[in-house]
PDB file of C-alpha atoms in Angstrom:
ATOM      1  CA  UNK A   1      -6.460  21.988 -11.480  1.00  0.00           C
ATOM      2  CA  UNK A   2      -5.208  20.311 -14.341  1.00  0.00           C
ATOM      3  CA  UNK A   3      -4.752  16.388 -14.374  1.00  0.00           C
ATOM      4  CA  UNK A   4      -0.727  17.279 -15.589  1.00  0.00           C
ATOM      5  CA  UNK A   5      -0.299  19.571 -12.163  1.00  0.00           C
ATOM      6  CA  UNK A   6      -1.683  16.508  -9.892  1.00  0.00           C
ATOM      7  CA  UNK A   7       1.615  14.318 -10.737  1.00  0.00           C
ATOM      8  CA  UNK A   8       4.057  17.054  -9.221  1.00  0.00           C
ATOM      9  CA  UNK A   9       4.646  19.566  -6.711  1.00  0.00           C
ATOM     10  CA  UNK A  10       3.235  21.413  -4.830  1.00  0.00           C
ATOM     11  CA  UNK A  11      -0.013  18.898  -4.971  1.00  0.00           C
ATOM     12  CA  UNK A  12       2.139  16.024  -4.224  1.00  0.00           C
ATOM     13  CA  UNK A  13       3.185  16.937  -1.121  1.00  0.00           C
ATOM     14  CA  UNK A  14      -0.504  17.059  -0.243  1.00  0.00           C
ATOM     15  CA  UNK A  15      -1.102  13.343  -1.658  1.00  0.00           C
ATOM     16  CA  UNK A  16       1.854  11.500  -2.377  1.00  0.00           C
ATOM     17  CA  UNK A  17      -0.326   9.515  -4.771  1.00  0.00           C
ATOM     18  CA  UNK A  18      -0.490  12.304  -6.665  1.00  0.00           C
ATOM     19  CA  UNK A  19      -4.101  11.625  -7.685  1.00  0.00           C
ATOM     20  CA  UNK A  20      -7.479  13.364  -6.887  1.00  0.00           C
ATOM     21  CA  UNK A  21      -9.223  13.873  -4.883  1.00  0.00           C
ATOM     22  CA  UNK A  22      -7.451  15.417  -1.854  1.00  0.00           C
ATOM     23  CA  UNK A  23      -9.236  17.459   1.063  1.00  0.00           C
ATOM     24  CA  UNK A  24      -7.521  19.947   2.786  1.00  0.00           C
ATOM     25  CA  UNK A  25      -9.183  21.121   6.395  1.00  0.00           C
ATOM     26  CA  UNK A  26      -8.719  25.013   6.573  1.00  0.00           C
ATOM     27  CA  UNK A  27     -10.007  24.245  10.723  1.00  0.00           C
ATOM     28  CA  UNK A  28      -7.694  21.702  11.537  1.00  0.00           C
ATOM     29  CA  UNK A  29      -4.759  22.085   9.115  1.00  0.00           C
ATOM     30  CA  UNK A  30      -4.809  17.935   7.953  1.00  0.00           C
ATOM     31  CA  UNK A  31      -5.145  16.960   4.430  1.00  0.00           C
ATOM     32  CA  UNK A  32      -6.777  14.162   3.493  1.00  0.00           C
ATOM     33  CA  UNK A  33      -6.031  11.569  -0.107  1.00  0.00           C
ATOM     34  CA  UNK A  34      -7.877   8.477  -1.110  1.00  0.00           C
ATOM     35  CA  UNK A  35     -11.700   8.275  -1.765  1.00  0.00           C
ATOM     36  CA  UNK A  36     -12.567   5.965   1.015  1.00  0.00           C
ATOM     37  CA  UNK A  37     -10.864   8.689   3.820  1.00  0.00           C
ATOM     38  CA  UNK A  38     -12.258  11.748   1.608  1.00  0.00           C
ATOM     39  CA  UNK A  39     -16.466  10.700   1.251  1.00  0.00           C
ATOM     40  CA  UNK A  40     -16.723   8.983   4.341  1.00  0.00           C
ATOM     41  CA  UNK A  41     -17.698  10.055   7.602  1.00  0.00           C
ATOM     42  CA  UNK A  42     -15.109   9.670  10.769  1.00  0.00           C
ATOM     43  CA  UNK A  43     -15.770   6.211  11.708  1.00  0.00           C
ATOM     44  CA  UNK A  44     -16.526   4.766  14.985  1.00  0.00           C
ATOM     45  CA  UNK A  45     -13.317   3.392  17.199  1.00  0.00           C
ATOM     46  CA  UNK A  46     -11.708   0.242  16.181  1.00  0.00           C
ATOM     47  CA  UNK A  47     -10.575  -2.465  17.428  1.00  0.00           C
ATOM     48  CA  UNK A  48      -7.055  -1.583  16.879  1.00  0.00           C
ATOM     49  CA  UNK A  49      -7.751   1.831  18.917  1.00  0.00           C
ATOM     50  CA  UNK A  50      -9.016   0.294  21.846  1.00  0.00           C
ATOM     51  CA  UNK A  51      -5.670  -1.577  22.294  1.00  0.00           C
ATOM     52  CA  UNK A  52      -3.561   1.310  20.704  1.00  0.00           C
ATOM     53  CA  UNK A  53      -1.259  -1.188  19.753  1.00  0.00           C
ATOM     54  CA  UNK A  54      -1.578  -0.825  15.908  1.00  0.00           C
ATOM     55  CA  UNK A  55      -3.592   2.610  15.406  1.00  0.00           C
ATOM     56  CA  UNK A  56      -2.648   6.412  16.602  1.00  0.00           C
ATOM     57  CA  UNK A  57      -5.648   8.498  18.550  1.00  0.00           C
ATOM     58  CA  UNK A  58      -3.958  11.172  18.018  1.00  0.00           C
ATOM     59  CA  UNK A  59      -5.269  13.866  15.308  1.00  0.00           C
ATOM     60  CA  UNK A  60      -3.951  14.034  12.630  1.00  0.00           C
ATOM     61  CA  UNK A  61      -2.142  10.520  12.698  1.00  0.00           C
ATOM     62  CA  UNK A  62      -4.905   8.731  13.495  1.00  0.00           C
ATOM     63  CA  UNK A  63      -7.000  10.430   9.586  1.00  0.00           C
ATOM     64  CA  UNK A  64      -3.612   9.899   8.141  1.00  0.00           C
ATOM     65  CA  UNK A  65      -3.236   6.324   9.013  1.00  0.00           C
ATOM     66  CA  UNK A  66      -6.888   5.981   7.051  1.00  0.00           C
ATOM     67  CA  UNK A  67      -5.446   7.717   4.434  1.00  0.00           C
ATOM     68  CA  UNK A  68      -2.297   5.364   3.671  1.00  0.00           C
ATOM     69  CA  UNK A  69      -4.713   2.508   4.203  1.00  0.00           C
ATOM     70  CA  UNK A  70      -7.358   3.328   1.502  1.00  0.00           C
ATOM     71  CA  UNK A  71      -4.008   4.177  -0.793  1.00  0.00           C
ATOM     72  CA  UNK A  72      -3.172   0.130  -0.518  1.00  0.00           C
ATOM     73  CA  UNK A  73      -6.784  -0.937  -0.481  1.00  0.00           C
ATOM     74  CA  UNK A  74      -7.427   1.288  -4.262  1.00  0.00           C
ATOM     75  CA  UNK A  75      -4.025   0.539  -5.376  1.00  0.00           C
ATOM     76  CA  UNK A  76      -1.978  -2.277  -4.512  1.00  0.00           C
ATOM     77  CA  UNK A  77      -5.357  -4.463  -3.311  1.00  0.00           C
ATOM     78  CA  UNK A  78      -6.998  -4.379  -6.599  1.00  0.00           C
ATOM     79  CA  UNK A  79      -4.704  -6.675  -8.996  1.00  0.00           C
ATOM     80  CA  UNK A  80      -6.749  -8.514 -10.758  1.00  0.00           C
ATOM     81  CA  UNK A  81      -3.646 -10.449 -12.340  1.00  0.00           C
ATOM     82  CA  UNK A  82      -4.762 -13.448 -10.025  1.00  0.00           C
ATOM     83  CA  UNK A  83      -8.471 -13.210 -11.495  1.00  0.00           C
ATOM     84  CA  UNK A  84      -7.702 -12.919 -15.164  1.00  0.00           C
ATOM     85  CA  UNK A  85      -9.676 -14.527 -17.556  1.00  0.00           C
ATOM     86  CA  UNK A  86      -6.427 -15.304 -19.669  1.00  0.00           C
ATOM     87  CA  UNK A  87      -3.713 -17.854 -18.047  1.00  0.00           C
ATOM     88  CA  UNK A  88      -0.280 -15.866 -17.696  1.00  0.00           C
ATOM     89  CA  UNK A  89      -1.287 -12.862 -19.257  1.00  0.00           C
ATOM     90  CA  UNK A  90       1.951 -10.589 -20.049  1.00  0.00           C
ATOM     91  CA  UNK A  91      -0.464  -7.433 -20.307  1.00  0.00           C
ATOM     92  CA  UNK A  92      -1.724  -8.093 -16.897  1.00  0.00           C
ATOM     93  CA  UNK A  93       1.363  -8.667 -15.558  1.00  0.00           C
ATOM     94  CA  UNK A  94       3.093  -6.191 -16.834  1.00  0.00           C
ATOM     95  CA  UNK A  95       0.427  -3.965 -16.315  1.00  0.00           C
ATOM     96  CA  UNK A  96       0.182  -4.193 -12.252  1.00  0.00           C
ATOM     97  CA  UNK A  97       4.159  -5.014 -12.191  1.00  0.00           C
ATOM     98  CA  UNK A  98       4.117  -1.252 -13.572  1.00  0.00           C
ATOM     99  CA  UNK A  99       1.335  -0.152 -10.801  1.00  0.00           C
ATOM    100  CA  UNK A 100       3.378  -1.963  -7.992  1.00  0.00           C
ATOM    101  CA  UNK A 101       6.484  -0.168  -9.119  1.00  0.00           C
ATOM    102  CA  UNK A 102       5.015   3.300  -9.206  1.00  0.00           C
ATOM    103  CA  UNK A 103       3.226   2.685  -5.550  1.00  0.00           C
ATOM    104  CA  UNK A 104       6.692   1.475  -4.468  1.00  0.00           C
ATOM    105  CA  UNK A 105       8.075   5.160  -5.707  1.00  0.00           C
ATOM    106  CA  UNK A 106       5.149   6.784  -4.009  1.00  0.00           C
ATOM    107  CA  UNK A 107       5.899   5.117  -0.390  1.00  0.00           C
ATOM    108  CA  UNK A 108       9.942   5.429  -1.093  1.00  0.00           C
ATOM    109  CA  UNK A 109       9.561   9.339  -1.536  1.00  0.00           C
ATOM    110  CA  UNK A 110       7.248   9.536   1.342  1.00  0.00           C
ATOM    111  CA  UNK A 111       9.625   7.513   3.722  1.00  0.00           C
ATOM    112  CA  UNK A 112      12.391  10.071   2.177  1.00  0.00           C
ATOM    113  CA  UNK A 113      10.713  13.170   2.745  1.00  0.00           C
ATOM    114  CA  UNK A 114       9.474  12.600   6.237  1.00  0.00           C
ATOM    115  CA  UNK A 115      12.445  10.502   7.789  1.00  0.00           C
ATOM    116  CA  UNK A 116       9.798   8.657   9.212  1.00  0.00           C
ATOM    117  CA  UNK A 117      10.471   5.191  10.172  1.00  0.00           C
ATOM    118  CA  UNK A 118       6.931   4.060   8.845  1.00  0.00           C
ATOM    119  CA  UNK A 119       3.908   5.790   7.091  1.00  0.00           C
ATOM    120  CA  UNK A 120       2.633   7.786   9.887  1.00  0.00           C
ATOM    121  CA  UNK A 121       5.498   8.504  12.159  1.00  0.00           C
ATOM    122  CA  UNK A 122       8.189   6.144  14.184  1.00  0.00           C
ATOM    123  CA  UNK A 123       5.166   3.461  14.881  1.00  0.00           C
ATOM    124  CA  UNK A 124       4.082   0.624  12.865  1.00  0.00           C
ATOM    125  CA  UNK A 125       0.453   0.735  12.591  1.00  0.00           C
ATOM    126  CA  UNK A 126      -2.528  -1.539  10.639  1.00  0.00           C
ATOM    127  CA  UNK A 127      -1.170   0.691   7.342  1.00  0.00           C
ATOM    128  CA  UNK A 128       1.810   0.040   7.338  1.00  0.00           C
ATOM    129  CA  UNK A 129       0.781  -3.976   7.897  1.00  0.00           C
ATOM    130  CA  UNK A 130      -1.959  -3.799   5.377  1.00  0.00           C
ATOM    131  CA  UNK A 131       1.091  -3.452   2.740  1.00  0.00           C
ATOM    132  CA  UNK A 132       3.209  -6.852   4.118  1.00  0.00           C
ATOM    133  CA  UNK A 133       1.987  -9.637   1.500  1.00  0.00           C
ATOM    134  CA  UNK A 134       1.129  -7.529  -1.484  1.00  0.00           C
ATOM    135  CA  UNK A 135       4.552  -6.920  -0.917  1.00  0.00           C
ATOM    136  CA  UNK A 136       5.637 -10.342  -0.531  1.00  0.00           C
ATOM    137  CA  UNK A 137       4.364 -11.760  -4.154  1.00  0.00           C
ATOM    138  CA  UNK A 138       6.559  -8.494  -5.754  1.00  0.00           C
ATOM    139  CA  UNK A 139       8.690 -10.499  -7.075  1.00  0.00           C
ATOM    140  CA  UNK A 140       6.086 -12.112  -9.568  1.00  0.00           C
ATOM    141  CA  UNK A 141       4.687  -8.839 -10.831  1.00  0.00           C
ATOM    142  CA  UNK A 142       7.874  -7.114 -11.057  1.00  0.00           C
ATOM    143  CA  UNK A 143      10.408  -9.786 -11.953  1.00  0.00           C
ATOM    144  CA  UNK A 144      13.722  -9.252 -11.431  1.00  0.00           C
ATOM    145  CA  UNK A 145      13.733  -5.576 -10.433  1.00  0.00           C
ATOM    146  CA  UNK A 146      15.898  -4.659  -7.858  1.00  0.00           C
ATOM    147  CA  UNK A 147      13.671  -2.228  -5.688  1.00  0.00           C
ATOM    148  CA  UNK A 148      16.612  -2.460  -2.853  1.00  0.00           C
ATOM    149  CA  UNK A 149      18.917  -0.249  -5.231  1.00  0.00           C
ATOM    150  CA  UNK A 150      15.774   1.539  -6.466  1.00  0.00           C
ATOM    151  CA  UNK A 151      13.559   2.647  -3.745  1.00  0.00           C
ATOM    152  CA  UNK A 152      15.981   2.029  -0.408  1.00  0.00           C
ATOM    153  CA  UNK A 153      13.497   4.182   1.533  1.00  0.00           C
ATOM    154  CA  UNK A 154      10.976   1.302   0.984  1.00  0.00           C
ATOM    155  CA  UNK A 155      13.083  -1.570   1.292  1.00  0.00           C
ATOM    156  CA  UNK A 156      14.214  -0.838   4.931  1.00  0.00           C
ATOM    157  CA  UNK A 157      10.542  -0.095   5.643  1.00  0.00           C
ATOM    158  CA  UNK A 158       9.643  -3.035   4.425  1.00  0.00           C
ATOM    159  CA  UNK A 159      12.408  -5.341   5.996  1.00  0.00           C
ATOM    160  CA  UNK A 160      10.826  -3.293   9.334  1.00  0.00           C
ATOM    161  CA  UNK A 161       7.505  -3.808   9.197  1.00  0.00           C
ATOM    162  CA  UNK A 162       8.296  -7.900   7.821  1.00  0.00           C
ATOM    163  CA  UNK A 163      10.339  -7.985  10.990  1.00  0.00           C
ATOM    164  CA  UNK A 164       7.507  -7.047  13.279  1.00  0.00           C
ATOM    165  CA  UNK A 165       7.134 -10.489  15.541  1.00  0.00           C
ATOM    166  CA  UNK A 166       3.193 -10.759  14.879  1.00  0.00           C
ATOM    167  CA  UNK A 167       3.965 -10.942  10.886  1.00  0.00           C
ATOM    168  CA  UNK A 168       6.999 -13.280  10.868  1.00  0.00           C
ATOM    169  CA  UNK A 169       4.848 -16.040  13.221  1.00  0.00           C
ATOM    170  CA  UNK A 170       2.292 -15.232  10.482  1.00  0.00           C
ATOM    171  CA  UNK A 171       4.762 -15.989   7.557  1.00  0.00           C
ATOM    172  CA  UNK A 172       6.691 -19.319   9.878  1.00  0.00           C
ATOM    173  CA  UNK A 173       2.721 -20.649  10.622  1.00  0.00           C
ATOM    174  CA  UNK A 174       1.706 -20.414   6.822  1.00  0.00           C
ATOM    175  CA  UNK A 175       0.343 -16.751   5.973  1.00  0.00           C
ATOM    176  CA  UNK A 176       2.728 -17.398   2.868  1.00  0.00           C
ATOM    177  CA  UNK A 177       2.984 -15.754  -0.121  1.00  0.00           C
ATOM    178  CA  UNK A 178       1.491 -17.280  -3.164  1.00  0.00           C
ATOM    179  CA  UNK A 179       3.710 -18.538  -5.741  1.00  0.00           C
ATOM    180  CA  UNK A 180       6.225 -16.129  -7.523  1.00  0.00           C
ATOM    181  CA  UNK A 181       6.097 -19.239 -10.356  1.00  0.00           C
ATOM    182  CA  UNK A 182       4.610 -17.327 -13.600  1.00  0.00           C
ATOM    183  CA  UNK A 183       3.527 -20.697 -14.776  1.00  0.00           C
ATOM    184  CA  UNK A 184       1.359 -21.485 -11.581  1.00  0.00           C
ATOM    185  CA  UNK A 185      -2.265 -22.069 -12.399  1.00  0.00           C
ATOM    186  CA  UNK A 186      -4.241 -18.615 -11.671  1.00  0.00           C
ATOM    187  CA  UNK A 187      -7.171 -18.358  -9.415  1.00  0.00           C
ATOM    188  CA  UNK A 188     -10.831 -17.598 -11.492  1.00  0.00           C
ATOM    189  CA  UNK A 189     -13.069 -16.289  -9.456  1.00  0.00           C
ATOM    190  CA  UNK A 190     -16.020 -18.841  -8.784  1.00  0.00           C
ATOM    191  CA  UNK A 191     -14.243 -21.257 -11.017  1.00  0.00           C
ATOM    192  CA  UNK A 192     -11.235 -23.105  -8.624  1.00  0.00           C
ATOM    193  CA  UNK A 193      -7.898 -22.846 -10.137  1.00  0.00           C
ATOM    194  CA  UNK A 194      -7.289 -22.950 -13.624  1.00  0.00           C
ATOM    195  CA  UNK A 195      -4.562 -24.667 -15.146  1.00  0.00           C
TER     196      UNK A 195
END
């Protein structure tokens, strides 16, 4: 496959991400996206499937909920625009501001083609939540941009899964977002804040 064909159809409907690689069962009929869900082996019951509360055990929801995790973990959980060595760098922040935008596309066009209320069906699940305060410092990587009008598919999402009653007492007891100030200082790794 060439690395032009991944970005459009027909491979995007079997990652949204549109990146490689992507595993499709012949046995089972699920596809698989994401390294993490692709190379490792089908992990042991968690926590949140013992309750059922926030996972599916259902095939192929509950592979697919792995999937849409590992997307936020490689995508929107690596910004290093907190870490960077320079203070208020405009390549940085421009640079995951564009990577925010484009995994705000990818979930909109999901939500879109499935009608699905959230990532893996009509039930919000550990995915879905994983997503909640990347989502809530978007406003300092991507300014002023007005992903309401651009990607309404994700804002209603989002406004659902911010309106689940476990992440607003997280939000109201001081799970807040850090500052959407450009000027803030920026956290160093192993070196405090620097100013």
């Amino acid at each position: 496959m060439l690395r032009k064909d991944i970005k459009k159809e027909p491979y995007k409907l079997k990652n949204p991400n549109g990146k490689i690689p992507t595993i499709e069962d012949p046995n089972t009929g699920i596809t698989l996206f994401e390294p993490i869900r692709c190379y490792h082996p089908i992990p042991r019951r968690h926590i949140y499937e013992i309750t059922n509360k926030l996972a599916y055990t259902t095939f192929p929801e509950k592979y697919l909920t792995l999937s849409w995790l590992s997307l936020q973990m490689s995508t929107h959980g690596t910004y290093f625009v907190w870490f960077h060595p320079e203070k208020n760098s405009t390549a940085a922040i421009d640079r995951y501001g564009n990577e925010m935008k484009r995994i705000v596309g990818v979930i909109d066009r999901h939500l879109k083609r499935t009608g699905t209320q959230y990532l893996i069906g009509d039930k919000c699940t550990y995915a879905d939540l994983a997503f909640v305060m990347w989502d809530q410092i978007m406003p300092l990587l991507v300014g002023d941009w007005d992903f309401k009008t651009e990607a309404p598919d994700f804002a209603a999402w989002n406004e659902r899964v911010v309106a689940q009653s476990a992440v607003q007492r997280d939000l109201a007891g001081g799970g807040k977002a850090p500052s959407t100030d450009r000027t803030a200082p920026v956290l160093k790794l192993g070196a405090g804040l620097v100013t």
